[in-house]
Amino acid sequence: MGNYRIAVIQGDGIGPEVTQEAVNVLKAVGERFQHNFTMEYALAGGCAIDACGECLPAETLTICKEADSVILGAVGGPKWDNVPNAQRPEKALLGLRAELELFSNLRPAKIYDALADACPLKADIVEGGLDILIVRELTGGIYFGERGYREGKYGIEAYDIEAYSEMEIKRILKNAFEVAMQRNKKVCCVDKANVLETSRLWRKVAEEMKNDYPEVDLSFMYVDNAAMQLVRNPKQFDVMVTSNIFGDILSDEASMITGSIGLLPSASLGEGTFGMYEPIHGSAPDIAGQNKANPIAAILSVAMMLKYSFHLEKEAEAIENAVKTVLEEGLRTPDIFSEGTSLLGTKEMGQAILAHI
Ligand code: IPM
Ligand code: MG
């Protein structure tokens, strides 16, 4: 029996709906396995701008820092498209990652047998299943580099700088190598080393580190090729490790291969066991408040939290199995619905999963 404090940031759009289902499932896990999960709710994103005038209030950071881990829904929406840049809802997410020093983002893309039909690729391309883990650097690179306006060759120009230190590259690569050792021992480092200096440094560091992991098969691939290979032959990949911006892009692509972006969870980790767990989908304002969103990504994010932050393997498996079971039973939210399956809303899907815990 353990006691855990969880900060819950529901955020905007479909964030509150999917997070609610994730919290319900977490409570059910607590009852079944005799753990105490205490939730503390905090504001971030557009809803925080509305309530307190800033996207990431200090109180939210304090609540997160005092917690054992964080569950986050999604932030952003058209309502806040015109707020000044420094206060955009997305800044809350970047701020949380930076302030909590969560430099390592794990984004698994797995195809469930029951959902093989939902994969937009031809059946033979993903036959036998697909299980990729994208390890995305999360607190460096162009998303955090210097930016601004300056006088350029053609007049005023905007710029954003991509920069990586050896330290930042080393610590994310270390995570990738270690997690590969628990999987199929293959790491593909995705970069643009034919053009970018930062990519060449990534390669140098990776080459040096590979001696520490003799069992791991390390390869390098340019990002444009990787984007193509993901749809041509995704089964060739096990762990893909890459920079912040490339990981952002490739993880959306990989998610669609699994059938829907509504299925994929993520874990953002730092040096310790503290982590922030969120679905990789955004706030989907077009379907917000309509009980249409798929809560599976948020629910699986809770499973990742149990596994990575609390080392509660059995508990995490209970959630993963419950998700698998409802999919095998043919239960579907609109994003993964097809003829012959049963259409459920967000709440009903959450309830169905919870019933199998
Ligand atoms: C993601 C999102 C965020 C990112 C946005 C909302 C800032 O796309 O988590 O992938 O780019 O990291
Ligand atoms: Mg993204």
mmCIF file of C-alpha atoms and ligand atoms in Angstrom:
data_model
loop_
_atom_site.group_PDB
_atom_site.id
_atom_site.type_symbol
_atom_site.label_atom_id
_atom_site.label_comp_id
_atom_site.label_asym_id
_atom_site.label_seq_id
_atom_site.Cartn_x
_atom_site.Cartn_y
_atom_site.Cartn_z
ATOM 1 C CA MET A 1 0.000 0.000 0.000
ATOM 2 C CA GLY A 2 1.394 3.363 -0.978
ATOM 3 C CA ASN A 3 0.455 6.999 -0.637
ATOM 4 C CA TYR A 4 0.829 9.150 -3.706
ATOM 5 C CA ARG A 5 0.100 12.812 -4.352
ATOM 6 C CA ILE A 6 -0.926 13.582 -7.886
ATOM 7 C CA ALA A 7 -1.226 17.069 -9.331
ATOM 8 C CA VAL A 8 -3.998 17.128 -11.927
ATOM 9 C CA ILE A 9 -3.969 19.792 -14.635
ATOM 10 C CA GLN A 10 -7.088 19.363 -16.703
ATOM 11 C CA GLY A 11 -6.397 22.268 -19.023
ATOM 12 C CA ASP A 12 -8.562 23.273 -21.981
ATOM 13 C CA GLY A 13 -10.798 21.811 -24.674
ATOM 14 C CA ILE A 14 -11.242 18.075 -24.215
ATOM 15 C CA GLY A 15 -8.585 18.117 -21.453
ATOM 16 C CA PRO A 16 -11.070 18.119 -18.538
ATOM 17 C CA GLU A 17 -13.220 15.347 -20.049
ATOM 18 C CA VAL A 18 -10.424 12.902 -20.754
ATOM 19 C CA THR A 19 -8.593 13.709 -17.518
ATOM 20 C CA GLN A 20 -11.737 12.996 -15.519
ATOM 21 C CA GLU A 21 -11.896 9.492 -16.958
ATOM 22 C CA ALA A 22 -8.192 8.986 -16.267
ATOM 23 C CA VAL A 23 -8.657 10.079 -12.653
ATOM 24 C CA ASN A 24 -11.639 7.736 -12.256
ATOM 25 C CA VAL A 25 -9.559 4.839 -13.515
ATOM 26 C CA LEU A 26 -6.709 5.796 -11.184
ATOM 27 C CA LYS A 27 -9.104 5.771 -8.234
ATOM 28 C CA ALA A 28 -10.343 2.329 -9.232
ATOM 29 C CA VAL A 29 -6.735 1.103 -9.333
ATOM 30 C CA GLY A 30 -6.251 2.571 -5.860
ATOM 31 C CA GLU A 31 -9.233 0.632 -4.526
ATOM 32 C CA ARG A 32 -8.326 -2.621 -6.158
ATOM 33 C CA PHE A 33 -4.643 -2.533 -5.180
ATOM 34 C CA GLN A 34 -4.972 -0.655 -1.890
ATOM 35 C CA HIS A 35 -3.113 2.531 -2.715
ATOM 36 C CA ASN A 36 -3.976 6.026 -1.701
ATOM 37 C CA PHE A 37 -3.933 8.471 -4.583
ATOM 38 C CA THR A 38 -4.639 12.034 -3.504
ATOM 39 C CA MET A 39 -5.450 14.424 -6.332
ATOM 40 C CA GLU A 40 -4.690 18.111 -6.259
ATOM 41 C CA TYR A 41 -6.155 20.152 -9.075
ATOM 42 C CA ALA A 42 -4.246 23.045 -10.628
ATOM 43 C CA LEU A 43 -4.811 25.440 -13.517
ATOM 44 C CA ALA A 44 -2.659 25.870 -16.602
ATOM 45 C CA GLY A 45 -3.249 27.000 -20.161
ATOM 46 C CA GLY A 46 -6.176 29.034 -21.440
ATOM 47 C CA CYS A 47 -8.355 28.358 -18.403
ATOM 48 C CA ALA A 48 -5.585 29.787 -16.209
ATOM 49 C CA ILE A 49 -5.406 32.907 -18.391
ATOM 50 C CA ASP A 50 -9.145 33.360 -17.887
ATOM 51 C CA ALA A 51 -9.012 32.717 -14.138
ATOM 52 C CA CYS A 52 -5.742 34.387 -13.109
ATOM 53 C CA GLY A 53 -4.481 36.338 -16.117
ATOM 54 C CA GLU A 54 -1.502 34.071 -16.734
ATOM 55 C CA CYS A 55 -1.103 30.698 -18.412
ATOM 56 C CA LEU A 56 1.118 29.149 -15.747
ATOM 57 C CA PRO A 57 0.357 30.569 -12.288
ATOM 58 C CA ALA A 58 3.039 30.183 -9.608
ATOM 59 C CA GLU A 59 0.588 28.244 -7.473
ATOM 60 C CA THR A 60 0.335 25.578 -10.179
ATOM 61 C CA LEU A 61 4.099 25.120 -10.191
ATOM 62 C CA THR A 62 4.122 24.823 -6.411
ATOM 63 C CA ILE A 63 1.373 22.196 -6.478
ATOM 64 C CA CYS A 64 3.277 20.239 -9.127
ATOM 65 C CA LYS A 65 6.577 20.451 -7.302
ATOM 66 C CA GLU A 66 4.992 19.199 -4.090
ATOM 67 C CA ALA A 67 3.342 16.277 -5.864
ATOM 68 C CA ASP A 68 4.817 12.872 -6.702
ATOM 69 C CA SER A 69 3.767 13.288 -10.302
ATOM 70 C CA VAL A 70 1.479 15.234 -12.613
ATOM 71 C CA ILE A 71 -1.388 14.246 -14.882
ATOM 72 C CA LEU A 72 -2.142 16.752 -17.628
ATOM 73 C CA GLY A 73 -5.002 16.899 -20.138
ATOM 74 C CA ALA A 74 -4.289 19.403 -22.913
ATOM 75 C CA VAL A 75 -3.910 23.147 -23.276
ATOM 76 C CA GLY A 76 -4.852 25.733 -25.870
ATOM 77 C CA GLY A 77 -7.728 26.684 -28.125
ATOM 78 C CA PRO A 78 -8.855 29.344 -30.600
ATOM 79 C CA LYS A 79 -10.172 31.515 -27.780
ATOM 80 C CA TRP A 80 -6.586 32.365 -26.809
ATOM 81 C CA ASP A 81 -5.081 32.579 -30.281
ATOM 82 C CA ASN A 82 -4.673 36.309 -30.002
ATOM 83 C CA VAL A 83 -3.133 36.644 -26.559
ATOM 84 C CA PRO A 84 0.474 37.925 -26.539
ATOM 85 C CA ASN A 85 3.069 35.303 -27.361
ATOM 86 C CA ALA A 86 4.606 34.983 -23.915
ATOM 87 C CA GLN A 87 1.194 34.148 -22.507
ATOM 88 C CA ARG A 88 -0.105 31.688 -25.065
ATOM 89 C CA PRO A 89 -1.554 28.548 -23.415
ATOM 90 C CA GLU A 90 1.170 26.417 -25.070
ATOM 91 C CA LYS A 91 3.712 28.400 -23.069
ATOM 92 C CA ALA A 92 2.275 26.782 -19.944
ATOM 93 C CA LEU A 93 3.211 23.376 -21.265
ATOM 94 C CA LEU A 94 6.714 24.447 -22.251
ATOM 95 C CA GLY A 95 7.054 26.239 -18.903
ATOM 96 C CA LEU A 96 6.011 23.157 -16.950
ATOM 97 C CA ARG A 97 8.468 20.977 -18.832
ATOM 98 C CA ALA A 98 11.304 23.449 -18.262
ATOM 99 C CA GLU A 99 10.514 24.285 -14.624
ATOM 100 C CA LEU A 100 10.059 20.645 -13.680
ATOM 101 C CA GLU A 101 13.196 19.727 -15.684
ATOM 102 C CA LEU A 102 11.412 17.053 -17.667
ATOM 103 C CA PHE A 103 13.866 16.644 -20.504
ATOM 104 C CA SER A 104 12.886 13.186 -21.642
ATOM 105 C CA ASN A 105 9.607 12.493 -23.385
ATOM 106 C CA LEU A 106 8.588 8.895 -24.051
ATOM 107 C CA ARG A 107 5.932 8.429 -26.713
ATOM 108 C CA PRO A 108 5.046 4.831 -27.425
ATOM 109 C CA ALA A 109 3.199 3.977 -30.643
ATOM 110 C CA LYS A 110 1.686 0.534 -30.492
ATOM 111 C CA ILE A 111 -0.950 -1.101 -32.650
ATOM 112 C CA TYR A 112 -3.636 -3.057 -30.834
ATOM 113 C CA ASP A 113 -4.710 -6.228 -32.639
ATOM 114 C CA ALA A 114 -8.349 -5.225 -32.249
ATOM 115 C CA LEU A 115 -7.611 -1.932 -33.995
ATOM 116 C CA ALA A 116 -5.517 -3.238 -36.863
ATOM 117 C CA ASP A 117 -8.284 -1.998 -39.196
ATOM 118 C CA ALA A 118 -7.931 1.551 -37.966
ATOM 119 C CA CYS A 119 -4.350 1.752 -39.216
ATOM 120 C CA PRO A 120 -4.377 3.753 -42.461
ATOM 121 C CA LEU A 121 -1.480 1.730 -43.917
ATOM 122 C CA LYS A 122 -1.944 -1.479 -45.911
ATOM 123 C CA ALA A 123 -2.371 -4.498 -43.638
ATOM 124 C CA ASP A 124 0.841 -6.236 -44.716
ATOM 125 C CA ILE A 125 2.948 -3.222 -43.714
ATOM 126 C CA VAL A 126 2.012 -3.567 -40.041
ATOM 127 C CA GLU A 127 1.290 -7.276 -39.961
ATOM 128 C CA GLY A 128 2.454 -8.898 -36.756
ATOM 129 C CA GLY A 129 2.079 -5.693 -34.783
ATOM 130 C CA LEU A 130 3.945 -2.473 -34.358
ATOM 131 C CA ASP A 131 5.680 -1.246 -31.230
ATOM 132 C CA ILE A 132 7.775 1.896 -31.540
ATOM 133 C CA LEU A 133 8.988 4.118 -28.750
ATOM 134 C CA ILE A 134 9.854 7.681 -29.657
ATOM 135 C CA VAL A 135 12.204 9.293 -27.163
ATOM 136 C CA ARG A 136 11.905 13.029 -27.690
ATOM 137 C CA GLU A 137 14.230 15.583 -26.123
ATOM 138 C CA LEU A 138 11.852 17.966 -24.387
ATOM 139 C CA THR A 139 13.548 20.980 -22.833
ATOM 140 C CA GLY A 140 16.100 22.063 -25.411
ATOM 141 C CA GLY A 141 16.514 22.815 -29.076
ATOM 142 C CA ILE A 142 14.616 25.324 -31.136
ATOM 143 C CA TYR A 143 11.533 25.366 -28.879
ATOM 144 C CA PHE A 144 13.664 26.818 -26.118
ATOM 145 C CA GLY A 145 16.341 28.630 -28.087
ATOM 146 C CA GLU A 146 16.826 32.320 -28.497
ATOM 147 C CA ARG A 147 14.229 33.892 -30.754
ATOM 148 C CA GLY A 148 13.228 37.290 -31.938
ATOM 149 C CA TYR A 149 13.327 39.763 -34.773
ATOM 150 C CA ARG A 150 16.374 41.314 -36.371
ATOM 151 C CA GLU A 151 17.464 43.216 -39.418
ATOM 152 C CA GLY A 152 18.246 40.675 -42.133
ATOM 153 C CA LYS A 153 19.273 40.656 -45.783
ATOM 154 C CA TYR A 154 15.706 41.361 -46.936
ATOM 155 C CA GLY A 155 14.669 43.641 -44.089
ATOM 156 C CA ILE A 156 13.232 42.677 -40.733
ATOM 157 C CA GLU A 157 13.256 38.913 -40.223
ATOM 158 C CA ALA A 158 12.162 36.541 -37.468
ATOM 159 C CA TYR A 159 14.516 33.877 -36.147
ATOM 160 C CA ASP A 160 14.500 30.867 -33.804
ATOM 161 C CA ILE A 161 17.744 29.196 -32.820
ATOM 162 C CA GLU A 162 18.368 25.456 -32.473
ATOM 163 C CA ALA A 163 21.094 24.790 -29.904
ATOM 164 C CA TYR A 164 22.102 21.661 -27.993
ATOM 165 C CA SER A 165 24.843 21.148 -25.452
ATOM 166 C CA GLU A 166 26.684 17.848 -25.093
ATOM 167 C CA MET A 167 25.169 17.452 -21.660
ATOM 168 C CA GLU A 168 21.625 17.709 -22.999
ATOM 169 C CA ILE A 169 22.343 15.238 -25.782
ATOM 170 C CA LYS A 170 24.065 12.779 -23.471
ATOM 171 C CA ARG A 171 21.271 12.593 -20.943
ATOM 172 C CA ILE A 172 18.541 12.003 -23.509
ATOM 173 C CA LEU A 173 20.625 9.435 -25.406
ATOM 174 C CA LYS A 174 21.347 7.648 -22.139
ATOM 175 C CA ASN A 175 17.605 7.303 -21.573
ATOM 176 C CA ALA A 176 17.141 5.988 -25.082
ATOM 177 C CA PHE A 177 19.901 3.390 -24.710
ATOM 178 C CA GLU A 178 18.619 2.268 -21.305
ATOM 179 C CA VAL A 179 15.036 1.951 -22.394
ATOM 180 C CA ALA A 180 16.162 0.071 -25.526
ATOM 181 C CA MET A 181 17.891 -2.462 -23.259
ATOM 182 C CA GLN A 182 14.438 -3.251 -21.814
ATOM 183 C CA ARG A 183 13.017 -3.668 -25.318
ATOM 184 C CA ASN A 184 14.444 -4.912 -28.621
ATOM 185 C CA LYS A 185 17.849 -3.272 -28.159
ATOM 186 C CA LYS A 186 17.639 -1.088 -31.257
ATOM 187 C CA VAL A 187 18.139 2.669 -31.218
ATOM 188 C CA CYS A 188 17.687 4.838 -34.280
ATOM 189 C CA CYS A 189 18.977 8.360 -33.799
ATOM 190 C CA VAL A 190 16.980 10.658 -36.071
ATOM 191 C CA ASP A 191 18.602 13.894 -37.190
ATOM 192 C CA LYS A 192 19.535 16.095 -40.124
ATOM 193 C CA ALA A 193 23.284 15.647 -39.886
ATOM 194 C CA ASN A 194 23.735 16.378 -43.584
ATOM 195 C CA VAL A 195 22.771 19.984 -42.821
ATOM 196 C CA LEU A 196 22.677 20.804 -39.114
ATOM 197 C CA GLU A 197 25.641 21.285 -36.782
ATOM 198 C CA THR A 198 23.525 20.267 -33.779
ATOM 199 C CA SER A 199 22.749 16.961 -35.509
ATOM 200 C CA ARG A 200 26.444 16.332 -36.076
ATOM 201 C CA LEU A 201 27.045 16.812 -32.363
ATOM 202 C CA TRP A 202 24.218 14.350 -31.605
ATOM 203 C CA ARG A 203 25.956 11.798 -33.839
ATOM 204 C CA LYS A 204 29.340 12.324 -32.214
ATOM 205 C CA VAL A 205 27.930 11.902 -28.719
ATOM 206 C CA ALA A 206 25.924 8.828 -29.761
ATOM 207 C CA GLU A 207 29.003 7.220 -31.325
ATOM 208 C CA GLU A 208 30.938 7.750 -28.105
ATOM 209 C CA MET A 209 28.161 6.404 -25.912
ATOM 210 C CA LYS A 210 27.477 3.289 -27.908
ATOM 211 C CA ASN A 211 30.554 1.609 -26.391
ATOM 212 C CA ASP A 212 28.723 1.638 -23.058
ATOM 213 C CA TYR A 213 25.858 -0.301 -24.617
ATOM 214 C CA PRO A 214 27.520 -2.977 -26.740
ATOM 215 C CA GLU A 215 24.292 -4.962 -27.007
ATOM 216 C CA VAL A 216 22.391 -2.099 -28.553
ATOM 217 C CA ASP A 217 22.212 -1.821 -32.306
ATOM 218 C CA LEU A 218 22.640 1.918 -32.991
ATOM 219 C CA SER A 219 21.730 3.454 -36.329
ATOM 220 C CA PHE A 220 21.304 6.969 -37.690
ATOM 221 C CA MET A 221 18.676 8.271 -40.042
ATOM 222 C CA TYR A 222 17.917 11.651 -41.538
ATOM 223 C CA VAL A 223 14.579 12.969 -40.406
ATOM 224 C CA ASP A 224 13.114 13.321 -43.895
ATOM 225 C CA ASN A 225 13.933 9.695 -44.592
ATOM 226 C CA ALA A 226 12.582 8.683 -41.157
ATOM 227 C CA ALA A 227 9.259 10.374 -41.925
ATOM 228 C CA MET A 228 9.097 8.356 -45.137
ATOM 229 C CA GLN A 229 10.244 5.087 -43.532
ATOM 230 C CA LEU A 230 7.552 5.408 -40.861
ATOM 231 C CA VAL A 231 4.895 4.867 -43.511
ATOM 232 C CA ARG A 232 6.937 2.598 -45.769
ATOM 233 C CA ASN A 233 8.212 0.120 -43.188
ATOM 234 C CA PRO A 234 7.505 1.205 -39.599
ATOM 235 C CA LYS A 235 8.287 -2.236 -38.191
ATOM 236 C CA GLN A 236 12.008 -1.602 -38.707
ATOM 237 C CA PHE A 237 11.966 0.741 -35.691
ATOM 238 C CA ASP A 238 12.227 -0.046 -31.996
ATOM 239 C CA VAL A 239 13.441 3.078 -30.157
ATOM 240 C CA MET A 240 13.721 6.331 -32.100
ATOM 241 C CA VAL A 241 15.577 9.097 -30.273
ATOM 242 C CA THR A 242 15.528 12.639 -31.539
ATOM 243 C CA SER A 243 15.466 16.356 -30.865
ATOM 244 C CA ASN A 244 12.536 18.332 -29.533
ATOM 245 C CA ILE A 245 11.165 19.542 -32.869
ATOM 246 C CA PHE A 246 11.739 16.326 -34.834
ATOM 247 C CA GLY A 247 10.192 14.295 -32.009
ATOM 248 C CA ASP A 248 7.163 16.562 -31.957
ATOM 249 C CA ILE A 249 6.568 15.981 -35.652
ATOM 250 C CA LEU A 250 7.434 12.280 -35.877
ATOM 251 C CA SER A 251 5.332 11.354 -32.842
ATOM 252 C CA ASP A 252 2.203 12.781 -34.466
ATOM 253 C CA GLU A 253 2.970 10.805 -37.586
ATOM 254 C CA ALA A 254 3.615 7.604 -35.627
ATOM 255 C CA SER A 255 0.408 8.066 -33.657
ATOM 256 C CA MET A 256 -1.715 8.122 -36.786
ATOM 257 C CA ILE A 257 -0.212 4.824 -37.883
ATOM 258 C CA THR A 258 -1.730 3.255 -34.764
ATOM 259 C CA GLY A 259 -5.188 4.354 -35.865
ATOM 260 C CA SER A 260 -5.827 7.531 -33.936
ATOM 261 C CA ILE A 261 -3.927 10.202 -32.098
ATOM 262 C CA GLY A 262 -6.541 9.635 -29.373
ATOM 263 C CA LEU A 263 -4.798 6.447 -28.303
ATOM 264 C CA LEU A 264 -1.284 7.541 -27.474
ATOM 265 C CA PRO A 265 -0.044 8.402 -24.000
ATOM 266 C CA SER A 266 3.230 10.029 -23.068
ATOM 267 C CA ALA A 267 5.575 10.343 -20.142
ATOM 268 C CA SER A 268 7.828 13.324 -19.509
ATOM 269 C CA LEU A 269 10.637 12.483 -17.149
ATOM 270 C CA GLY A 270 13.689 14.087 -15.585
ATOM 271 C CA GLU A 271 16.506 12.632 -13.519
ATOM 272 C CA GLY A 272 14.340 11.196 -10.750
ATOM 273 C CA THR A 273 11.041 9.336 -10.665
ATOM 274 C CA PHE A 274 8.885 12.468 -10.835
ATOM 275 C CA GLY A 275 7.079 12.743 -14.130
ATOM 276 C CA MET A 276 4.309 14.480 -16.030
ATOM 277 C CA TYR A 277 1.904 12.284 -17.951
ATOM 278 C CA GLU A 278 -0.292 13.444 -20.770
ATOM 279 C CA PRO A 279 -2.039 12.222 -23.887
ATOM 280 C CA ILE A 280 -0.145 13.354 -26.970
ATOM 281 C CA HIS A 281 -3.296 14.725 -28.596
ATOM 282 C CA GLY A 282 -4.128 18.368 -28.142
ATOM 283 C CA SER A 283 -7.188 20.113 -26.774
ATOM 284 C CA ALA A 284 -9.363 19.371 -29.857
ATOM 285 C CA PRO A 285 -11.634 22.410 -29.379
ATOM 286 C CA ASP A 286 -13.905 21.262 -32.221
ATOM 287 C CA ILE A 287 -15.224 18.354 -30.147
ATOM 288 C CA ALA A 288 -14.738 19.781 -26.637
ATOM 289 C CA GLY A 289 -17.635 19.332 -24.220
ATOM 290 C CA GLN A 290 -19.484 16.943 -26.513
ATOM 291 C CA ASN A 291 -18.567 13.635 -24.884
ATOM 292 C CA LYS A 292 -16.878 12.576 -28.127
ATOM 293 C CA ALA A 293 -13.190 12.546 -27.200
ATOM 294 C CA ASN A 294 -11.297 9.308 -26.796
ATOM 295 C CA PRO A 295 -10.122 9.011 -23.163
ATOM 296 C CA ILE A 296 -7.789 6.086 -23.902
ATOM 297 C CA ALA A 297 -4.632 8.180 -24.364
ATOM 298 C CA ALA A 298 -5.247 9.902 -21.016
ATOM 299 C CA ILE A 299 -6.014 6.607 -19.305
ATOM 300 C CA LEU A 300 -2.902 4.964 -20.726
ATOM 301 C CA SER A 301 -0.917 7.982 -19.529
ATOM 302 C CA VAL A 302 -1.969 7.019 -16.003
ATOM 303 C CA ALA A 303 -0.658 3.511 -16.683
ATOM 304 C CA MET A 304 2.669 5.035 -17.708
ATOM 305 C CA MET A 305 2.714 7.063 -14.490
ATOM 306 C CA LEU A 306 2.178 3.957 -12.377
ATOM 307 C CA LYS A 307 4.985 2.208 -14.208
ATOM 308 C CA TYR A 308 7.611 4.916 -14.588
ATOM 309 C CA SER A 309 7.106 7.076 -11.508
ATOM 310 C CA PHE A 310 5.864 4.548 -8.946
ATOM 311 C CA HIS A 311 7.150 1.234 -10.321
ATOM 312 C CA LEU A 312 3.687 -0.266 -9.890
ATOM 313 C CA GLU A 313 3.930 -2.739 -12.779
ATOM 314 C CA LYS A 314 0.911 -4.903 -11.916
ATOM 315 C CA GLU A 315 -1.268 -1.853 -11.550
ATOM 316 C CA ALA A 316 -0.108 -0.424 -14.876
ATOM 317 C CA GLU A 317 -0.784 -3.741 -16.538
ATOM 318 C CA ALA A 318 -4.285 -3.829 -15.092
ATOM 319 C CA ILE A 319 -5.048 -0.592 -16.958
ATOM 320 C CA GLU A 320 -3.413 -1.732 -20.194
ATOM 321 C CA ASN A 321 -5.323 -5.000 -20.093
ATOM 322 C CA ALA A 322 -8.599 -3.215 -19.388
ATOM 323 C CA VAL A 323 -8.037 -1.026 -22.472
ATOM 324 C CA LYS A 324 -7.193 -4.062 -24.570
ATOM 325 C CA THR A 325 -10.323 -5.849 -23.344
ATOM 326 C CA VAL A 326 -12.756 -3.056 -24.212
ATOM 327 C CA LEU A 327 -11.207 -2.756 -27.667
ATOM 328 C CA GLU A 328 -11.584 -6.502 -28.154
ATOM 329 C CA GLU A 329 -15.205 -6.171 -27.057
ATOM 330 C CA GLY A 330 -15.670 -3.797 -29.985
ATOM 331 C CA LEU A 331 -16.239 -0.649 -27.942
ATOM 332 C CA ARG A 332 -15.206 2.491 -29.816
ATOM 333 C CA THR A 333 -15.197 6.255 -29.497
ATOM 334 C CA PRO A 334 -15.968 8.161 -32.736
ATOM 335 C CA ASP A 335 -12.295 8.528 -33.771
ATOM 336 C CA ILE A 336 -11.847 4.747 -34.031
ATOM 337 C CA PHE A 337 -15.411 3.742 -34.871
ATOM 338 C CA SER A 338 -16.069 1.445 -37.812
ATOM 339 C CA GLU A 339 -19.095 -0.546 -38.940
ATOM 340 C CA GLY A 340 -19.940 -3.451 -36.713
ATOM 341 C CA THR A 341 -18.461 -1.905 -33.577
ATOM 342 C CA SER A 342 -20.297 -0.136 -30.729
ATOM 343 C CA LEU A 343 -20.080 3.629 -30.516
ATOM 344 C CA LEU A 344 -19.480 5.090 -27.044
ATOM 345 C CA GLY A 345 -18.942 8.565 -25.639
ATOM 346 C CA THR A 346 -15.977 9.671 -23.553
ATOM 347 C CA LYS A 347 -17.697 8.907 -20.247
ATOM 348 C CA GLU A 348 -19.047 5.556 -21.334
ATOM 349 C CA MET A 349 -15.639 4.503 -22.643
ATOM 350 C CA GLY A 350 -14.061 5.550 -19.339
ATOM 351 C CA GLN A 351 -16.680 3.575 -17.415
ATOM 352 C CA ALA A 352 -16.200 0.501 -19.588
ATOM 353 C CA ILE A 353 -12.440 0.522 -18.975
ATOM 354 C CA LEU A 354 -12.912 1.130 -15.271
ATOM 355 C CA ALA A 355 -15.257 -1.853 -15.040
ATOM 356 C CA HIS A 356 -12.362 -4.121 -16.075
ATOM 357 C CA ILE A 357 -9.910 -2.875 -13.449
HETATM 358 C C1 IPM B 1 3.117 18.216 -28.029
HETATM 359 C C2 IPM B 1 2.484 19.509 -28.449
HETATM 360 C C3 IPM B 1 3.252 20.657 -27.826
HETATM 361 C C4 IPM B 1 4.681 20.553 -28.281
HETATM 362 C C5 IPM B 1 2.700 22.050 -28.134
HETATM 363 C C6 IPM B 1 1.257 22.183 -27.704
HETATM 364 C C7 IPM B 1 3.542 23.132 -27.534
HETATM 365 O O1 IPM B 1 2.430 19.587 -29.828
HETATM 366 O O2 IPM B 1 3.192 17.938 -26.815
HETATM 367 O O3 IPM B 1 3.548 17.466 -28.895
HETATM 368 O O4 IPM B 1 5.002 20.983 -29.376
HETATM 369 O O5 IPM B 1 5.496 20.004 -27.554
HETATM 370 MG MG MG B 2 3.025 17.814 -30.807
#
